[in-house]
């Protein structure tokens, strides 16, 4: 037991150093100051998320309440800088048991620089761009303290990257090459610092605004749920459901990490939370230390991919892609589910290879078929509940209008009923005796005993996704607010109410519930320190791009290296994300890479003839930023898992990344096959896409593991890869058989477009002309909806005016505000010697359905199954 405690302490220390701060002052007043600041930050965020500031302003007329939400990001960063300074030592040799004098000075300067923008907001607004000496001094102070805070909490990499961009803002104009690309001539100290600090273009830009309004609430919600016992309930349900299967603890690790990851923004914290229970169990049934840690690492890093929360970067995606959060969830759903089911299958294959069994379990064991039925019935039950609630809301709407009292009453009654049932069941005991045979708890009492923890998650999902005719969906911030409020109620009441139902000491349990609530407030704030300063520092990078056009320089470098080849470019972006992710948190990594590379990927894709949706590019960057958490040699999640398993952290990281190859494959697939992101896919096709993609991913997993029904031979592995590729990209083989497009060149383009017999059929136009910045000729591809029988009308509807001259279709500059102005009007020089012209049009041919190639793939799969069954030495499940 001592060894287990030491392992947990080591892992907890790693979480503290990476996420929540490693300083633990011996002086009580210093420790209370840190705790009090955390509580104040959490309460402040709940306050501004509510409607109270606006209500107070209406009734009192006090301008401070009217403006506090607008000023919230300044206060938000002040809290983050203060806590980063107090909770994180400046260097490894700095004192951890006290706060030295220089940290008090740094903290005071940082808070003053932030609150200066609040206190003097009216005078600052009266002189936009005409910054005073005091403005510049406070801006410089704030920038320096922010960099120090980033170094404390996140290390040197983000400081170096941000410093490079700051240097470019000041000295980029001295480079003739950069000046020719960006037309940027450099910036004065006053202009640059004012841009970064005094307005919302730099540090206090979109990223910090999202951190203030949305990310904090979701992180706080997860912290409260975990401290109240919801995290442990997830783990115990997963072990009860899957623990008795072959390699059950590893499968339970995958499922529990997925459920914890839905409400956790940290791969390291997720690894420690679930790994403390699951890694020892995996080792006890025969998993080697490195593989046990690797399973937990792969599961935990992928937790940020799982809707509905998906980590902090998902909320930034809402702003950068400019789509509703519900659409981000929709696009992320299939890849996340497929990735986790594939990981379950990889764990199962590992268990088969090692000949492992599952945990002992009292009562009847649940088979694979029964688990599938439970999952399906669970989705069916949720659907029925959703319809019932929509129906109830529809009945109450005419009577109660927009009142929420009926919904609150329904949830309150349901909560009390579930608590009453839970009080009649025994508490689940944690199996932590390494000498006893490992056992899995029974599913029914475990599931029902904590079912009330699912209510705030249900409220969150309901508010995010469900709407009626008279009630719109709530914003992510307001959805998280109401879910967090209910989670606070649960934290404070579930212990004393269960004690009351059981006839136990209510007072002691009420005090324990209050302790859970306070610890949740503290943990939520401490988890936000790194995210708060990271989004501020990432704002420097975004601000530099808006000030200088630096992304054009980096984009051209990457474009030259890739030679205009989209596949090579995607590989380079993936490698860049992995490298940066070794030193940056997922949020900062996503901001940096998406800001720099998303426009380049879209541009190079268009030049290669592939129209890549913006959401697909951002999801691509998001995926690889997350994978960096288990990429050796740095992957901190691997080190946290190794601290628990007592395995080698490098081997754990390598094995974890090997398990995550299937996740690394998905981003490349949905760039070329956007059906996986459910873009323009109907319900029936979505079901087919899911099952086909799932089968393909399982076969890919079997190929990478070298084991399907039996150990695979080399040629069988190759065949499995070919089958998986065919299921993922059947269109590739169809393109080899028949031409995808009918091509018309030059002046024949309008005639070909006029031959399209239906409206809104996609017509691809390849436009060539001199680049606006470089003057070099380049091509790009745009899609124009057809107008039946009238090609010229289709072009006019998009703002394109063409003139036929010498067999060419010359293009005039599109008018501002027309659909293609952003794509073509700003990219080409229409007034140079070389005209911009439509090189050709591509109209899709009528062909047989690409799904016809599923048939030979499935026949090949049947052959592999028949061949391997003869060599199988144990049942497949």
Short mmCIF file of N, CA and C in Angstrom, two decimals, residues 720-807:
data_model
loop_
_atom_site.label_atom_id
_atom_site.label_comp_id
_atom_site.label_asym_id
_atom_site.label_seq_id
_atom_site.Cartn_x
_atom_site.Cartn_y
_atom_site.Cartn_z
N UNK A 720 -5.44 -6.42 -45.34
CA UNK A 720 -6.31 -5.70 -44.41
C UNK A 720 -6.20 -4.19 -44.60
N UNK A 721 -4.98 -3.71 -44.85
CA UNK A 721 -4.78 -2.28 -45.09
C UNK A 721 -5.48 -1.84 -46.38
N UNK A 722 -5.40 -2.66 -47.42
CA UNK A 722 -6.06 -2.34 -48.69
C UNK A 722 -7.57 -2.30 -48.50
N UNK A 723 -8.11 -3.27 -47.74
CA UNK A 723 -9.56 -3.30 -47.48
C UNK A 723 -9.97 -2.04 -46.71
N UNK A 724 -9.20 -1.69 -45.67
CA UNK A 724 -9.51 -0.50 -44.87
C UNK A 724 -9.48 0.75 -45.75
N UNK A 725 -8.46 0.86 -46.60
CA UNK A 725 -8.36 2.03 -47.49
C UNK A 725 -9.56 2.09 -48.43
N UNK A 726 -9.97 0.94 -48.95
CA UNK A 726 -11.11 0.91 -49.88
C UNK A 726 -12.38 1.35 -49.19
N UNK A 727 -12.58 0.91 -47.95
CA UNK A 727 -13.78 1.32 -47.22
C UNK A 727 -13.77 2.80 -46.88
N UNK A 728 -12.57 3.33 -46.59
CA UNK A 728 -12.46 4.75 -46.29
C UNK A 728 -12.56 5.62 -47.55
N UNK A 729 -11.90 5.18 -48.64
CA UNK A 729 -11.83 6.00 -49.86
C UNK A 729 -12.23 5.20 -51.10
N UNK A 730 -13.50 4.76 -51.20
CA UNK A 730 -13.91 4.01 -52.39
C UNK A 730 -13.82 4.85 -53.66
N UNK A 731 -13.94 6.17 -53.50
CA UNK A 731 -13.86 7.05 -54.66
C UNK A 731 -12.51 7.00 -55.36
N UNK A 732 -11.44 6.64 -54.63
CA UNK A 732 -10.12 6.55 -55.25
C UNK A 732 -10.13 5.51 -56.36
N UNK A 733 -10.72 4.35 -56.11
CA UNK A 733 -10.75 3.29 -57.13
C UNK A 733 -11.68 3.66 -58.27
N UNK A 734 -12.80 4.32 -57.95
CA UNK A 734 -13.73 4.73 -59.01
C UNK A 734 -13.06 5.72 -59.95
N UNK A 735 -12.22 6.62 -59.39
CA UNK A 735 -11.51 7.59 -60.23
C UNK A 735 -10.53 6.90 -61.17
N UNK A 736 -10.03 5.71 -60.81
CA UNK A 736 -9.11 4.99 -61.69
C UNK A 736 -9.86 4.34 -62.85
N UNK A 737 -11.17 4.10 -62.65
CA UNK A 737 -11.96 3.40 -63.67
C UNK A 737 -12.59 4.39 -64.65
N UNK A 738 -13.19 5.44 -64.12
CA UNK A 738 -13.85 6.43 -64.98
C UNK A 738 -13.45 7.84 -64.54
N UNK A 739 -13.48 8.78 -65.48
CA UNK A 739 -13.16 10.17 -65.16
C UNK A 739 -14.24 10.77 -64.28
N UNK A 740 -13.81 11.49 -63.25
CA UNK A 740 -14.77 12.08 -62.33
C UNK A 740 -15.44 13.30 -62.95
N UNK A 741 -14.70 14.03 -63.80
CA UNK A 741 -15.22 15.30 -64.31
C UNK A 741 -15.20 15.34 -65.83
N UNK A 742 -16.20 16.04 -66.36
CA UNK A 742 -16.18 16.47 -67.75
C UNK A 742 -15.51 17.83 -67.78
N UNK A 743 -14.46 18.00 -68.60
CA UNK A 743 -13.64 19.20 -68.59
C UNK A 743 -13.93 20.07 -69.80
N UNK A 744 -14.12 21.36 -69.56
CA UNK A 744 -14.27 22.34 -70.64
C UNK A 744 -13.25 23.45 -70.41
N UNK A 745 -12.56 23.86 -71.46
CA UNK A 745 -11.49 24.85 -71.32
C UNK A 745 -11.82 26.14 -72.06
N UNK A 746 -11.26 27.23 -71.56
CA UNK A 746 -11.36 28.51 -72.24
C UNK A 746 -12.79 28.96 -72.48
N UNK A 747 -13.04 29.37 -73.71
CA UNK A 747 -14.35 29.94 -74.05
C UNK A 747 -15.47 28.91 -74.01
N UNK A 748 -15.13 27.60 -73.97
CA UNK A 748 -16.16 26.56 -73.93
C UNK A 748 -16.76 26.39 -72.54
N UNK A 749 -16.24 27.13 -71.55
CA UNK A 749 -16.69 26.95 -70.17
C UNK A 749 -18.17 27.30 -70.02
N UNK A 750 -18.57 28.48 -70.56
CA UNK A 750 -19.96 28.90 -70.37
C UNK A 750 -20.91 27.95 -71.07
N UNK A 751 -20.53 27.48 -72.25
CA UNK A 751 -21.39 26.53 -72.97
C UNK A 751 -21.54 25.25 -72.17
N UNK A 752 -20.46 24.76 -71.58
CA UNK A 752 -20.54 23.53 -70.79
C UNK A 752 -21.40 23.73 -69.55
N UNK A 753 -21.27 24.89 -68.92
CA UNK A 753 -22.08 25.16 -67.74
C UNK A 753 -23.55 25.30 -68.10
N UNK A 754 -23.83 25.81 -69.29
CA UNK A 754 -25.22 25.94 -69.74
C UNK A 754 -25.85 24.58 -70.01
N UNK A 755 -25.02 23.57 -70.21
CA UNK A 755 -25.54 22.24 -70.47
C UNK A 755 -25.96 21.49 -69.22
N UNK A 756 -25.71 22.08 -68.03
CA UNK A 756 -26.14 21.42 -66.79
C UNK A 756 -27.64 21.59 -66.65
N UNK A 757 -28.33 20.49 -66.44
CA UNK A 757 -29.80 20.49 -66.51
C UNK A 757 -30.47 20.78 -65.18
N UNK A 758 -29.74 20.94 -64.10
CA UNK A 758 -30.38 21.16 -62.80
C UNK A 758 -29.70 22.31 -62.06
N UNK A 759 -30.46 22.92 -61.16
CA UNK A 759 -29.91 24.00 -60.36
C UNK A 759 -29.03 23.46 -59.24
N UNK A 760 -28.06 24.30 -58.84
CA UNK A 760 -27.23 24.04 -57.65
C UNK A 760 -26.31 22.84 -57.77
N UNK A 761 -26.13 22.30 -58.99
CA UNK A 761 -25.12 21.26 -59.17
C UNK A 761 -23.74 21.91 -59.07
N UNK A 762 -22.79 21.32 -58.34
CA UNK A 762 -21.49 21.98 -58.17
C UNK A 762 -20.66 21.96 -59.46
N UNK A 763 -20.19 23.13 -59.87
CA UNK A 763 -19.29 23.25 -61.02
C UNK A 763 -17.97 23.81 -60.50
N UNK A 764 -16.88 23.12 -60.77
CA UNK A 764 -15.56 23.56 -60.30
C UNK A 764 -14.89 24.41 -61.37
N UNK A 765 -14.49 25.61 -60.95
CA UNK A 765 -13.78 26.51 -61.86
C UNK A 765 -12.31 26.61 -61.43
N UNK A 766 -11.41 26.39 -62.36
CA UNK A 766 -9.98 26.57 -62.09
C UNK A 766 -9.58 27.93 -62.65
N UNK A 767 -9.24 28.85 -61.74
CA UNK A 767 -8.92 30.23 -62.10
C UNK A 767 -7.41 30.42 -61.99
N UNK A 768 -6.81 31.05 -63.02
CA UNK A 768 -5.36 31.29 -63.05
C UNK A 768 -5.10 32.77 -63.26
N UNK A 769 -4.09 33.28 -62.54
CA UNK A 769 -3.74 34.69 -62.70
C UNK A 769 -2.58 35.04 -61.79
N UNK A 770 -2.10 36.31 -61.86
CA UNK A 770 -0.97 36.73 -61.03
C UNK A 770 -1.39 36.93 -59.57
N UNK A 771 -0.59 36.36 -58.68
CA UNK A 771 -0.83 36.50 -57.24
C UNK A 771 -0.75 37.99 -56.85
N UNK A 772 -1.66 38.42 -55.98
CA UNK A 772 -1.72 39.83 -55.61
C UNK A 772 -0.44 40.28 -54.91
N UNK A 773 0.16 39.41 -54.10
CA UNK A 773 1.33 39.79 -53.31
C UNK A 773 2.63 39.61 -54.07
N UNK A 774 2.76 38.49 -54.79
CA UNK A 774 4.04 38.18 -55.43
C UNK A 774 4.07 38.48 -56.91
N UNK A 775 2.90 38.55 -57.56
CA UNK A 775 2.85 38.75 -59.01
C UNK A 775 3.10 37.48 -59.80
N UNK A 776 3.42 36.38 -59.10
CA UNK A 776 3.67 35.11 -59.78
C UNK A 776 2.35 34.45 -60.15
N UNK A 777 2.28 33.79 -61.33
CA UNK A 777 1.03 33.14 -61.72
C UNK A 777 0.74 31.94 -60.82
N UNK A 778 -0.52 31.77 -60.47
CA UNK A 778 -0.91 30.60 -59.69
C UNK A 778 -2.38 30.30 -59.98
N UNK A 779 -2.77 29.08 -59.66
CA UNK A 779 -4.14 28.63 -59.91
C UNK A 779 -4.84 28.33 -58.60
N UNK A 780 -6.14 28.45 -58.62
CA UNK A 780 -6.95 28.04 -57.47
C UNK A 780 -8.26 27.49 -57.98
N UNK A 781 -8.95 26.73 -57.14
CA UNK A 781 -10.20 26.09 -57.53
C UNK A 781 -11.33 26.63 -56.67
N UNK A 782 -12.42 27.00 -57.31
CA UNK A 782 -13.62 27.45 -56.59
C UNK A 782 -14.80 26.64 -57.10
N UNK A 783 -15.83 26.55 -56.26
CA UNK A 783 -17.04 25.82 -56.63
C UNK A 783 -18.17 26.81 -56.82
N UNK A 784 -18.85 26.69 -57.96
CA UNK A 784 -19.95 27.59 -58.31
C UNK A 784 -21.22 26.75 -58.48
N UNK A 785 -22.32 27.07 -57.78
CA UNK A 785 -23.58 26.36 -58.00
C UNK A 785 -24.12 26.68 -59.38
N UNK A 786 -24.60 25.67 -60.08
CA UNK A 786 -25.09 25.86 -61.45
C UNK A 786 -26.47 26.50 -61.44
N UNK A 787 -26.80 27.12 -62.58
CA UNK A 787 -28.16 27.58 -62.88
C UNK A 787 -28.58 26.83 -64.13
N UNK A 788 -29.63 26.05 -64.03
CA UNK A 788 -30.02 25.15 -65.11
C UNK A 788 -30.12 25.89 -66.44
N UNK A 789 -29.30 25.47 -67.43
CA UNK A 789 -29.37 25.99 -68.78
C UNK A 789 -28.78 27.37 -68.99
N UNK A 790 -28.16 27.95 -67.97
CA UNK A 790 -27.63 29.31 -68.11
C UNK A 790 -26.32 29.44 -67.35
N UNK A 791 -25.20 29.22 -68.05
CA UNK A 791 -23.90 29.28 -67.41
C UNK A 791 -23.52 30.68 -67.00
N UNK A 792 -23.88 31.67 -67.81
CA UNK A 792 -23.50 33.05 -67.50
C UNK A 792 -24.23 33.54 -66.26
N UNK A 793 -25.49 33.11 -66.07
CA UNK A 793 -26.24 33.51 -64.87
C UNK A 793 -25.62 32.90 -63.61
N UNK A 794 -25.08 31.69 -63.75
CA UNK A 794 -24.43 31.07 -62.60
C UNK A 794 -23.21 31.86 -62.16
N UNK A 795 -22.45 32.36 -63.13
CA UNK A 795 -21.27 33.17 -62.80
C UNK A 795 -21.67 34.51 -62.21
N UNK A 796 -22.68 35.14 -62.79
CA UNK A 796 -23.13 36.45 -62.32
C UNK A 796 -23.63 36.37 -60.88
N UNK A 797 -24.31 35.26 -60.54
CA UNK A 797 -24.84 35.09 -59.18
C UNK A 797 -23.72 35.05 -58.15
N UNK A 798 -22.53 34.68 -58.57
CA UNK A 798 -21.38 34.62 -57.65
C UNK A 798 -20.54 35.90 -57.70
N UNK A 799 -20.99 36.88 -58.47
CA UNK A 799 -20.25 38.13 -58.57
C UNK A 799 -19.15 38.11 -59.60
N UNK A 800 -19.17 37.14 -60.53
CA UNK A 800 -18.12 37.01 -61.53
C UNK A 800 -18.60 37.57 -62.86
N UNK A 801 -17.79 38.43 -63.44
CA UNK A 801 -18.09 38.99 -64.77
C UNK A 801 -16.96 38.57 -65.70
N UNK A 802 -17.32 37.92 -66.84
CA UNK A 802 -16.30 37.37 -67.73
C UNK A 802 -16.40 38.01 -69.12
N UNK A 803 -15.26 38.04 -69.81
CA UNK A 803 -15.17 38.55 -71.18
C UNK A 803 -14.37 37.54 -71.99
N UNK A 804 -14.93 37.14 -73.14
CA UNK A 804 -14.22 36.20 -74.00
C UNK A 804 -13.26 36.97 -74.91
N UNK A 805 -12.00 36.55 -74.93
CA UNK A 805 -10.99 37.22 -75.73
C UNK A 805 -9.90 36.22 -76.13
N UNK A 806 -9.73 36.06 -77.47
CA UNK A 806 -8.70 35.15 -78.01
C UNK A 806 -8.82 33.74 -77.43
N UNK A 807 -10.05 33.26 -77.33
CA UNK A 807 -10.26 31.89 -76.84
C UNK A 807 -10.14 31.74 -75.34
#
